[in-house]
Short mmCIF file of C-alpha atoms and ligand atoms in Angstrom, two decimals:
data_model
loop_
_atom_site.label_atom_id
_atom_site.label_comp_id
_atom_site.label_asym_id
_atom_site.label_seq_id
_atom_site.Cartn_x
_atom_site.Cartn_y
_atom_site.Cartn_z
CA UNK A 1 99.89 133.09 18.69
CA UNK A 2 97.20 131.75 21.03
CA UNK A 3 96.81 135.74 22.04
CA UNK A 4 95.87 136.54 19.10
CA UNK A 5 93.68 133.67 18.00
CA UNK A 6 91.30 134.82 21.65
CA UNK A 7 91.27 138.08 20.21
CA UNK A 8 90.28 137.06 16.39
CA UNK A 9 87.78 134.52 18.08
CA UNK A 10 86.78 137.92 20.25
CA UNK A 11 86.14 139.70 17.16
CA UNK A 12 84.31 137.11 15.21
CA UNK A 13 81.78 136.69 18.33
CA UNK A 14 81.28 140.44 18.41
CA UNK A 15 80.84 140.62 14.64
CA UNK A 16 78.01 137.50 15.15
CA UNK A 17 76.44 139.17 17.92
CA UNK A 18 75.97 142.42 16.10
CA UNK A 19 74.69 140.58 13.03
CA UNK A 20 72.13 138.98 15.14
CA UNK A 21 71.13 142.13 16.58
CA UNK A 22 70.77 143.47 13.22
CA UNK A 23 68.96 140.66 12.07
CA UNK A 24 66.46 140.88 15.12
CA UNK A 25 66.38 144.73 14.41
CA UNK A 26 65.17 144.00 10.66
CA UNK A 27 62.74 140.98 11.74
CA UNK A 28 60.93 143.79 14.00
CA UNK A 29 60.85 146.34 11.50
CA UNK A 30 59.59 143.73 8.92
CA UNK A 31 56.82 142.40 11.48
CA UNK A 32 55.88 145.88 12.37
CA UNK A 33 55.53 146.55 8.75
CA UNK A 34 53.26 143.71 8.23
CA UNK A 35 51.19 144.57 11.49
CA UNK A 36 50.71 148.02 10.15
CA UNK A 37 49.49 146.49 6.19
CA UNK A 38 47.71 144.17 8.21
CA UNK A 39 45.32 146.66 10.09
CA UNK A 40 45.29 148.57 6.93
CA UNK A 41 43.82 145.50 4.86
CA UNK A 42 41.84 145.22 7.57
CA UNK A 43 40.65 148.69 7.75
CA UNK A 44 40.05 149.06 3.90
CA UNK A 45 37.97 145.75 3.91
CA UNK A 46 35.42 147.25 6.72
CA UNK A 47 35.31 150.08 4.79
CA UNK A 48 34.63 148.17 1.52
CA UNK A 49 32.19 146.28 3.30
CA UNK A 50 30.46 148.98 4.67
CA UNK A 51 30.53 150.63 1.45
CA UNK A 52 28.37 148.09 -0.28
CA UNK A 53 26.03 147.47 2.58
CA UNK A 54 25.04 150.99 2.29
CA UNK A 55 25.11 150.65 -1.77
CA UNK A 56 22.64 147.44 -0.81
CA UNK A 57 20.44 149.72 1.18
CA UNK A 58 20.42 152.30 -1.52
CA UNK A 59 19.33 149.75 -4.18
CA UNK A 60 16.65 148.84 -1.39
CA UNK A 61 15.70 152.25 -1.06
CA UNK A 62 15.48 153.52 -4.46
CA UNK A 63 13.14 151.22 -5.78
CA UNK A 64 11.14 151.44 -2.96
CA UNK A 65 11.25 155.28 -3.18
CA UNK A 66 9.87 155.13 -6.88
CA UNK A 67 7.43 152.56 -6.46
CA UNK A 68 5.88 155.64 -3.84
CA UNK A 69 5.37 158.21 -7.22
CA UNK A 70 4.09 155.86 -8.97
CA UNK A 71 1.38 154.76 -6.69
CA UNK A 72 0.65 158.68 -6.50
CA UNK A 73 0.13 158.40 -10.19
CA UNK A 74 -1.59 155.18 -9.88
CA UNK A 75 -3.95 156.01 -7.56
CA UNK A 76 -4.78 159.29 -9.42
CA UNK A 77 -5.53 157.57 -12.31
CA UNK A 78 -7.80 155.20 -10.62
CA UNK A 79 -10.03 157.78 -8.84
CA UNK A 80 -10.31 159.77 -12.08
CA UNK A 81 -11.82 156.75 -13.65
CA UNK A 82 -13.82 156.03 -10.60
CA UNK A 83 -15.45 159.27 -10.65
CA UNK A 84 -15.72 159.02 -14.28
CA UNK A 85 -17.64 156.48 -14.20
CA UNK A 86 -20.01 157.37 -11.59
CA UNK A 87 -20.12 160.57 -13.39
CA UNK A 88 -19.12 162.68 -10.49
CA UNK A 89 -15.72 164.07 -12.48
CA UNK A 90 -15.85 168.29 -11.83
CA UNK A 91 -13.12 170.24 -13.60
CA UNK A 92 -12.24 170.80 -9.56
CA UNK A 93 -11.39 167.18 -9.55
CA UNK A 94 -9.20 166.95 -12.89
CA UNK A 95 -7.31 169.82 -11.69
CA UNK A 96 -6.48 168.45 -8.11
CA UNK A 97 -5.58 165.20 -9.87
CA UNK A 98 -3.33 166.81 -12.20
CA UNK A 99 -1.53 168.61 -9.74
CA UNK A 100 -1.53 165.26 -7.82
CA UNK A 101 0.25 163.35 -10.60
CA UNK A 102 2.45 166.10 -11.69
CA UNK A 103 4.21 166.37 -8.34
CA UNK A 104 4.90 162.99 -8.21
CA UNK A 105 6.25 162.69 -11.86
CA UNK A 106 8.44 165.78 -10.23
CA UNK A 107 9.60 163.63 -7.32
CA UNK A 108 10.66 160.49 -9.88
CA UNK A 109 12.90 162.67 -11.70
CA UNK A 110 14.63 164.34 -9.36
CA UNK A 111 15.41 160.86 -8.08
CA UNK A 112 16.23 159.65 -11.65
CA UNK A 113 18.78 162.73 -12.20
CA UNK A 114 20.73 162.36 -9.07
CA UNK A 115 21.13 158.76 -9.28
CA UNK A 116 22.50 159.24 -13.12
CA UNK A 117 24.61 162.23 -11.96
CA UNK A 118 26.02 159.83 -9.21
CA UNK A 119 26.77 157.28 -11.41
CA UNK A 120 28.92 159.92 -13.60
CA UNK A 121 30.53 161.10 -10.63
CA UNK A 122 31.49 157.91 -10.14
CA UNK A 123 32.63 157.61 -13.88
CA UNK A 124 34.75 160.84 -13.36
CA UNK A 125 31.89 162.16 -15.99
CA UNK A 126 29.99 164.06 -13.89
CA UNK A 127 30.65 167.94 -15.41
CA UNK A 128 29.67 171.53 -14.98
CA UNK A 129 29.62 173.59 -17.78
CA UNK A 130 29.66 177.68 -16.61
CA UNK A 131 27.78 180.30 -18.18
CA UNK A 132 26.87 183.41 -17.00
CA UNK A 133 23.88 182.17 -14.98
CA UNK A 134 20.96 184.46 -13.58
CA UNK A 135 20.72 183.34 -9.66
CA UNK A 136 17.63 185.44 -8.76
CA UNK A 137 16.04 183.84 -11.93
CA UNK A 138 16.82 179.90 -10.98
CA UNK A 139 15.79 180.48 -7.14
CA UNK A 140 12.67 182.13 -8.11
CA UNK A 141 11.64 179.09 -10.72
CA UNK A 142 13.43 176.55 -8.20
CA UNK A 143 11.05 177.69 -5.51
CA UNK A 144 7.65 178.34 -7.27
CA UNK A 145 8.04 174.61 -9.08
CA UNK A 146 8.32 173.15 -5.32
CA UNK A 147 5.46 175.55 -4.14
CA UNK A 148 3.27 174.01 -6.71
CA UNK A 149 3.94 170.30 -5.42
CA UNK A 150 3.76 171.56 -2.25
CA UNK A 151 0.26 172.81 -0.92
CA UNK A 152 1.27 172.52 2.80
CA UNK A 153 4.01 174.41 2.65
CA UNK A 154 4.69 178.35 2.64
CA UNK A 155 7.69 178.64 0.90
CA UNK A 156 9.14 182.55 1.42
CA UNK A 157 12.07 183.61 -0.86
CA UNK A 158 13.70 186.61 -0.19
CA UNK A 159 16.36 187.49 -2.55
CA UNK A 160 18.67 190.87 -1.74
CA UNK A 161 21.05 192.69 -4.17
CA UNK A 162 22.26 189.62 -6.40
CA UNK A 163 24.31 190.26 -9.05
CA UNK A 164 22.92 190.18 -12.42
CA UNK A 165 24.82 186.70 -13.63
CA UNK A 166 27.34 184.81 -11.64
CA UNK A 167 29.53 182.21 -13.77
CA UNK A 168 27.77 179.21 -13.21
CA UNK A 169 26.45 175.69 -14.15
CA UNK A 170 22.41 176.75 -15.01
CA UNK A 171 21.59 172.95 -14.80
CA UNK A 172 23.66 172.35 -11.50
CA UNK A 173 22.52 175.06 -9.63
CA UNK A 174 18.77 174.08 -10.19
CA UNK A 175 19.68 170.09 -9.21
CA UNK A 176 20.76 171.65 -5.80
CA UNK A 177 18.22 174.01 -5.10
CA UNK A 178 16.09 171.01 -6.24
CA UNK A 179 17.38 168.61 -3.35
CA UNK A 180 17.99 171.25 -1.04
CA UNK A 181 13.59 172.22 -1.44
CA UNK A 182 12.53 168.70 -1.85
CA UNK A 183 14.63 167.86 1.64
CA UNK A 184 12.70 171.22 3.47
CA UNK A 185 9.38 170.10 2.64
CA UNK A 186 10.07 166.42 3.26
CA UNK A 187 11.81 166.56 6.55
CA UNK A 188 9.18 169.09 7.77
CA UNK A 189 6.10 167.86 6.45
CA UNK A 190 4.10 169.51 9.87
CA UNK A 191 6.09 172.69 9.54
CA UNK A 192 4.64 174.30 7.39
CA UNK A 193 7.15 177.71 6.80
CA UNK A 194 9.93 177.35 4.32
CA UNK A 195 12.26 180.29 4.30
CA UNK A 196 15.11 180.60 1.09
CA UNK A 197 16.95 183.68 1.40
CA UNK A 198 19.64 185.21 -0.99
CA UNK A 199 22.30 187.82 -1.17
CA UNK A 200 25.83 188.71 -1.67
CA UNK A 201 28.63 189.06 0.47
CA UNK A 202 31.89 190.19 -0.83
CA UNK A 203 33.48 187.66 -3.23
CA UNK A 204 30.75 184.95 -2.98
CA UNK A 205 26.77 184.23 -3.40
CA UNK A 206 25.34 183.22 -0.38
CA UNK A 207 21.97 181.23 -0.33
CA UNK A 208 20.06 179.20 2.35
CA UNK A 209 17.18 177.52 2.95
CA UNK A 210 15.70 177.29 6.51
CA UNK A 211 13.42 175.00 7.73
CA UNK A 212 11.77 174.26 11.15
CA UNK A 213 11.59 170.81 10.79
CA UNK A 214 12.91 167.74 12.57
CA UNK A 215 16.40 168.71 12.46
CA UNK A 216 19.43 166.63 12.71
CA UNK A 217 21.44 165.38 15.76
CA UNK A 218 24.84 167.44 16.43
CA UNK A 219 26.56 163.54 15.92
CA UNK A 220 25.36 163.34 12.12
CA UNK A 221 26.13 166.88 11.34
CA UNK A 222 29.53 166.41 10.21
CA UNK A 223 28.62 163.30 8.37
CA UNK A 224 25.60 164.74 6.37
CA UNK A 225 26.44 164.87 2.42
CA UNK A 226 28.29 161.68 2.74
CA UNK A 227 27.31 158.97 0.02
CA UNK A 228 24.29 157.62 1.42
CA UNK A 229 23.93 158.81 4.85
CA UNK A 230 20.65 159.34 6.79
CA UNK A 231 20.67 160.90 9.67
CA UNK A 232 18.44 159.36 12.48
CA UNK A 233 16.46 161.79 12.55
CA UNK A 234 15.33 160.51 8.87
CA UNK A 235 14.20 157.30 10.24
CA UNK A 236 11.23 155.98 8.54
CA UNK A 237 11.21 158.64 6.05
CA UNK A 238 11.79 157.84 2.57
CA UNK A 239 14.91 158.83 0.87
CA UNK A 240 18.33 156.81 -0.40
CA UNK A 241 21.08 159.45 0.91
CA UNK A 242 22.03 160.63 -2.52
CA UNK A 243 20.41 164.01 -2.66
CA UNK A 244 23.23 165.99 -0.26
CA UNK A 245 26.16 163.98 -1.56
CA UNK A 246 25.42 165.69 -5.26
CA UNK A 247 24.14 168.50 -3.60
CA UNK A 248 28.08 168.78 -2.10
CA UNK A 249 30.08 167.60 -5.24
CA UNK A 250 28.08 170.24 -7.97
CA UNK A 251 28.86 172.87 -4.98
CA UNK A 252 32.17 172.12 -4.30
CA UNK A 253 32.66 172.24 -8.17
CA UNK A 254 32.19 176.00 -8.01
CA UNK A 255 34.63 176.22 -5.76
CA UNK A 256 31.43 176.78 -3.51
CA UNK A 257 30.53 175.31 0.37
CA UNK A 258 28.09 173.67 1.95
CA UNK A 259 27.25 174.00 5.41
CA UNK A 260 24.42 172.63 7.95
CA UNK A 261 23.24 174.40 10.72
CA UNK A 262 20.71 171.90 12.82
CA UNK A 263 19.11 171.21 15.91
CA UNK A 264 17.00 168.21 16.75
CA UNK A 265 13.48 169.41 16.52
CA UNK A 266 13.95 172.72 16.15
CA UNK A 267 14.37 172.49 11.72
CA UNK A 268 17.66 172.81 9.56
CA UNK A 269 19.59 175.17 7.76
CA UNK A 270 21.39 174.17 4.77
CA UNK A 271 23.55 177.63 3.31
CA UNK A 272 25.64 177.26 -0.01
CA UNK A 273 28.66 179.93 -0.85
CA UNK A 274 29.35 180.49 -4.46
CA UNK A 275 32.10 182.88 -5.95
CA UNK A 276 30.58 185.16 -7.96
CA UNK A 277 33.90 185.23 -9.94
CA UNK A 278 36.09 183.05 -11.43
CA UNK A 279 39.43 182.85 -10.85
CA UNK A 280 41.59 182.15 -13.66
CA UNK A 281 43.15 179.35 -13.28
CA UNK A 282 46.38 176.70 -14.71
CA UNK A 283 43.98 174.37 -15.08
CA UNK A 284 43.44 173.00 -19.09
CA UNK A 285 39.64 173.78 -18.37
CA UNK A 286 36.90 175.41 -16.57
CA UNK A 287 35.35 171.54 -16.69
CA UNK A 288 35.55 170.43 -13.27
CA UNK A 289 35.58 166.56 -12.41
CA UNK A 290 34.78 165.69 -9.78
CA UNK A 291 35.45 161.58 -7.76
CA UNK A 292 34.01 160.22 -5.05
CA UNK A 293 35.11 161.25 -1.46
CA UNK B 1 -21.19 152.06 10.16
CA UNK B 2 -18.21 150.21 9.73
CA UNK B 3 -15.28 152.27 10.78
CA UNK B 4 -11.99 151.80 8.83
CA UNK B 5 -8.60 153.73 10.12
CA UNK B 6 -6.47 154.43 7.30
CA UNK B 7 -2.72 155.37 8.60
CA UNK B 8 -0.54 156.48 6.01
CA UNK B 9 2.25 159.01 5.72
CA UNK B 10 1.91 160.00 2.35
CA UNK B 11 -0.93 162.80 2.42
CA UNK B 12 -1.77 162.43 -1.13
CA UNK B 13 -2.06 158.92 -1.27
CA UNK B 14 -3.94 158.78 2.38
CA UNK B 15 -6.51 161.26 1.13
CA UNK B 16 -7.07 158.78 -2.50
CA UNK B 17 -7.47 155.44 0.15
CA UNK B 18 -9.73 157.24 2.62
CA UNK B 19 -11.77 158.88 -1.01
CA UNK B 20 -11.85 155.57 -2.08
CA UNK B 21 -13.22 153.91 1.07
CA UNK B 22 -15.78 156.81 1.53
CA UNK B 23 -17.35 155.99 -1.81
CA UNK B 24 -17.52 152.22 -0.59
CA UNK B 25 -19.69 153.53 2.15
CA UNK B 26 -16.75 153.05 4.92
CA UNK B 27 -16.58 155.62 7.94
CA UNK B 28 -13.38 156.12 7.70
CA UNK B 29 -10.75 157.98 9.82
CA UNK B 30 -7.04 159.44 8.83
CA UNK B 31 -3.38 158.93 11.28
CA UNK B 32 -0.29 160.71 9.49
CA UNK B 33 1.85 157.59 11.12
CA UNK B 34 1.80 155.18 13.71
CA UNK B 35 2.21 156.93 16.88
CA UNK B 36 -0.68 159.03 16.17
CA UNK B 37 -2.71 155.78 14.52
CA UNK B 38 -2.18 153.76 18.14
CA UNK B 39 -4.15 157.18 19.88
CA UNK B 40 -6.49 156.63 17.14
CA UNK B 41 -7.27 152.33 17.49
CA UNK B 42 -7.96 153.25 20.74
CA UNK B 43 -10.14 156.56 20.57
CA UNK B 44 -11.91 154.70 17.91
CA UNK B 45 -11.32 151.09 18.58
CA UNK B 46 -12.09 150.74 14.45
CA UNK B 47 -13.55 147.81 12.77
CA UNK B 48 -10.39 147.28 10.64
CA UNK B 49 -6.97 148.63 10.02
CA UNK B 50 -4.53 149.66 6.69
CA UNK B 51 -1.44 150.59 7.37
CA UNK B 52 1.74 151.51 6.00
CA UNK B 53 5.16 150.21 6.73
CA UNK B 54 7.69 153.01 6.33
CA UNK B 55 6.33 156.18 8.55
CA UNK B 56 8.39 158.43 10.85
CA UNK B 57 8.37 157.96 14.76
CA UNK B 58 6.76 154.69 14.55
CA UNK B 59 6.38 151.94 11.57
CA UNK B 60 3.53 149.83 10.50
CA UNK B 61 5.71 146.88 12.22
CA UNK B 62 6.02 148.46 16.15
CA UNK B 63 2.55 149.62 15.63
CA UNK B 64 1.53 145.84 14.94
CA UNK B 65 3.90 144.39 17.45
CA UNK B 66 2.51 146.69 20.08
CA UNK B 67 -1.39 145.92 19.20
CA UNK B 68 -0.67 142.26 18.90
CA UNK B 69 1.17 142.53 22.14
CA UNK B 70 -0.29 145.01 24.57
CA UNK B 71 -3.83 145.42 23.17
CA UNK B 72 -5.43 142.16 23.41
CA UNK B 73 -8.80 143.95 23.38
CA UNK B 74 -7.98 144.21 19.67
CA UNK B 75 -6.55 140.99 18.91
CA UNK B 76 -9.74 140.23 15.92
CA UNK B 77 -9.23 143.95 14.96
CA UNK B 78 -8.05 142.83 11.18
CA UNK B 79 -4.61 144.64 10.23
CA UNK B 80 -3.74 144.84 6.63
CA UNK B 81 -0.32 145.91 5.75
CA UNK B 82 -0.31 148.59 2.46
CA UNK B 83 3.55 148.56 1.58
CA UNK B 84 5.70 150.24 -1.11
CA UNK B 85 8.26 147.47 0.29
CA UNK B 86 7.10 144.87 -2.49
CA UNK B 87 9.59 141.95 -2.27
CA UNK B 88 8.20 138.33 -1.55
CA UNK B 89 10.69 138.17 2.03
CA UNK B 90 8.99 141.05 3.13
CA UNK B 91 5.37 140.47 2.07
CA UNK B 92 5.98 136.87 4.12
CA UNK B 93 7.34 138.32 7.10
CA UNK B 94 4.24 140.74 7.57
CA UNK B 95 2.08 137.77 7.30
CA UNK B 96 4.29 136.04 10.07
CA UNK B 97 4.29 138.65 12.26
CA UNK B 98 0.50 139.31 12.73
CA UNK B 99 -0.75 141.37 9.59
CA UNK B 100 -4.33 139.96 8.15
CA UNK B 101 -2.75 140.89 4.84
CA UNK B 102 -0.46 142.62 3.02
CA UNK B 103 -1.23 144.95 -0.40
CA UNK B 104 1.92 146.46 -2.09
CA UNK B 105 1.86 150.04 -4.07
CA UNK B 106 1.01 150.53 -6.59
CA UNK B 107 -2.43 150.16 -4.58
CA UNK B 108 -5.23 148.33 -6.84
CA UNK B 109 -8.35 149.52 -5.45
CA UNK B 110 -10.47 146.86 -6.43
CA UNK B 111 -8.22 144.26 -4.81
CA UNK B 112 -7.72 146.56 -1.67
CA UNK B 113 -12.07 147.05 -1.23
CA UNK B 114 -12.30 143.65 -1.76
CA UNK B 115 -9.59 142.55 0.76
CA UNK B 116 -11.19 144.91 3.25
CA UNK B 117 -14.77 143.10 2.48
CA UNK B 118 -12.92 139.47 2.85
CA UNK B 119 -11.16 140.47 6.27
CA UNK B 120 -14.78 141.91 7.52
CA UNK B 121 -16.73 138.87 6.25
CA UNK B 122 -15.00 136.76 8.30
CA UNK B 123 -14.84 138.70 11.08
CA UNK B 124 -18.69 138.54 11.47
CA UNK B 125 -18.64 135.05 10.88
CA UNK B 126 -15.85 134.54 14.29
CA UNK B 127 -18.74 137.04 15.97
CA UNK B 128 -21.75 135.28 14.86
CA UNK B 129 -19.93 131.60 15.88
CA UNK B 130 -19.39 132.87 18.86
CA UNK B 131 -22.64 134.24 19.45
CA UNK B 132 -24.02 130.77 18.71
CA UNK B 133 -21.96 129.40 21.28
CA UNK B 134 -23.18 131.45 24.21
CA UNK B 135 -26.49 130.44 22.89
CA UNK B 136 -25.73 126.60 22.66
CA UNK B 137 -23.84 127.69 26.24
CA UNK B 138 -27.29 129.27 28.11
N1 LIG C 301 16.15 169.62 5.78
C1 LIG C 301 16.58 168.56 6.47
N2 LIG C 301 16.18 168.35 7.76
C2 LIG C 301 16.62 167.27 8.45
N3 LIG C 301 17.44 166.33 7.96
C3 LIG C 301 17.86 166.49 6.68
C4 LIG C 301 17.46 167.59 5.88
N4 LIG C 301 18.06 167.47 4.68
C5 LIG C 301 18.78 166.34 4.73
N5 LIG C 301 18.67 165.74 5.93
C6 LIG C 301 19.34 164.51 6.38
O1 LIG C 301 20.41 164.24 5.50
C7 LIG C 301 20.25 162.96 4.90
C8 LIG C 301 20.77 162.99 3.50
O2 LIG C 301 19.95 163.82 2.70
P1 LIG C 301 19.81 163.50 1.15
O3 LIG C 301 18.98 164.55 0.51
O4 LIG C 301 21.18 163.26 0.64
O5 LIG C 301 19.09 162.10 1.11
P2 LIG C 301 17.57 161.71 1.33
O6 LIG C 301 16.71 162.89 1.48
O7 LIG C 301 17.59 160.71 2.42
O8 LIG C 301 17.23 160.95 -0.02
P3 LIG C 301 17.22 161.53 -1.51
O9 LIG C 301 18.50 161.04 -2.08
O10 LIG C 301 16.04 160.91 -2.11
O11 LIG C 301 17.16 163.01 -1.43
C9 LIG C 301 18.77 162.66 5.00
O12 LIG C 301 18.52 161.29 5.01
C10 LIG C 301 18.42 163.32 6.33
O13 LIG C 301 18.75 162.45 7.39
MG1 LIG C 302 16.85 164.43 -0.12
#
């Protein structure tokens, strides 16, 4: 009898002990759980907060960055009447100061269109509509409108064997060769050659433009097209850090690349690959849409 | 002639100020940003100063801090801030930290020759006081 009570009493003990153990098996699991949400609330709520410091510096930025056209425009308009007045106005001087205001009302809407098309991005609205689209054609206008805006500059385009059309988003294609020009000019302003070249390699469309500028550190290379990000290299040079980050998303909606090739000083090169076919694909639609990364 | 050093980034709206300062009857001298308008203060050693704020290698702020600081050969030398950067927290803290006075862009011509006459004006007057008082002095 009393044997076998030791050995029930035995077994009870041993059960208890390997509850406990259990128990303290599932308390660590459950802490370790919460450790690991922890750090991830933690990490998501730096990156939130980082996110809308830099959205706070963009809002900075941007009206800032208009408030610069339109003192161009301003000023122009002053100095016309100024020399109107002290009737000194030469068709010389209307000219320059059309030129003057025009490249400035250039500069606001570029601004204006890649803040909208980042705010449809955001929506999950931003879309690119493909047509058979004449490269040669857009690079050529893309580069003579920024050559007219851009006295100091020499900006060379040489285009080799293109095809005739490549499926593409007209509209697109000139926003990036838009931001992709403005950012030459404006991150070399005492360097004076531009160079845009052009050509095909097998399956893909493969444009660049060169500058010899003030280039971008090797440790912001990898981080340039991200949502707001300036380089140092940009510092006290206007701009919001929207330009790239559209530049990227219209690309990458062609099932294209960018890449940056950069050294401090010596100027950048920003080159873009773009399939100059289409593959057919499951997808419902050849409307791409593209999200925030 | 008065001597006026105009350092500005933007080349188109440099060229307008210095145009517009010209006609005023200014001599007036260019810097593309503030590293190349310190060589200038002191090449020239100019009767009065615009700048602008936001200018690559060195701002309208380090270029003030260093005058104010390290240049006390220049400390009546007025220094007039002419700022895109248009909010009333910034506008205050150029004031506090040494500018004369501070014009936002758009730029108003009229109110930036007259700001430039005001900041001269009393200028003399500090000169001519204290030229009185090595007179009263001797
Ligand atoms: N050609 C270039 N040379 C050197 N740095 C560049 C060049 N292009 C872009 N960058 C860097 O990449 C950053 C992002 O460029 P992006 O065009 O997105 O913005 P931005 O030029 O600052 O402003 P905006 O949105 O008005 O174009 C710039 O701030 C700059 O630091
Ligand atoms: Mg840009």
């Amino acid at each position: 009898m009393a044997a076998r009570d030791i050995t029930s009493r035995k077994k009870a003990e041993k059960e208890l002990i390997r509850h406990r153990d259990h128990l303290q098996e599932l308390v660590d699991a459950a802490t370790a759980d919460l450790n690991f949400k922890a750090r991830e609330l933690k990490r998501a709520l730096e990156k939130e907060q980082e996110l809308n410091e830099l959205q706070r510096r963009f809002v900075a930025m941007a009206s800032h960055e208009l408030r610069t056209p339109l003192a161009i425009i301003d000023s122009s308009a002053q100095r016309l009447k100024r020399r109107l007045d002290n009737n000194e106005l030469t068709a010389e001087n209307v000219d320059k100061r059309v030129g003057k205001i025009r490249g400035a009302v250039q500069r606001m809407i570029r601004l204006i269109e890649s803040t909208m098309s980042v705010a449809r991005m955001d929506e999950g609205k931003l879309e690119v509509n493909f047509g058979p689209c004449n490269v040669a054609e857009v690079l050529k206008a893309a580069c003579s409108s920024q050559q007219e805006i851009s006295e100091n500059h020499i900006i060379s385009c040489e285009l080799l064997d293109l095809p005739e059309t490549i499926p593409a988003d007209r509209r697109a294609l000139e926003q990036v060769l838009a931001n992709l020009l403005s950012n030459a000019v404006k991150y070399a302003a005492h360097a004076p050659v531009i160079d845009v070249t052009a050509f095909s390699a097998v399956s893909d469309v493969i444009i660049s433009v060169q500058d010899y500028g003030i280039g971008i550190d090797a440790d912001d290379l990898n981080r340039i097209g991200e949502r707001f990000f300036r380089a140092k290299t940009s510092a006290g040079i206007e701009g919001t850090g929207i330009g790239l980050n559209l530049v990227k998303t219209l690309v990458e909606m062609h099932d294209g690349t960018l890449k940056v090739e950069s050294e401090r000083d010596k100027g950048s090169k920003f080159i873009i690959r773009i399939p100059i076919t289409r593959q057919l694909r499951q997808e419902p639609t050849e409307k791409g849409q593209a999200r925030l990364f | 002639m008065t001597t006026i050093l105009c350092i500005e980034d933007e080349p188109e709206l440099r060229e307008d100020i210095a145009e517009e300062l010209a006609s005023a009857g200014y001599d007036v001298k260019q810097a593309r940003d503030g590293h190349e308008g310190l060589q200038m203060i002191i090449n020239y050693k100019p009767s009065l100063v615009l700048c602008d704020i936001t200018m690559p290698r060195k701002n309208g702020y380090q270029l003030l801090k260093e005058i104010r600081e390290n240049y006390s050969i220049f400390a009546e030398m007025p220094f007039i801030f002419v700022s895109a950067l248009a909010d009333r927290e910034r506008i205050l803290a150029g004031l506090s930290d040494g500018a004369d006075a501070y014009l936002t862009k758009p730029i108003d011509y009229e109110l930036l020759l007259a700001t430039v006459k005001a900041s001269l004006r009393q200028i003399d007057r500090i000169k001519d006081n204290q030229k009185q008082q090595y007179v009263l002095d001797d």
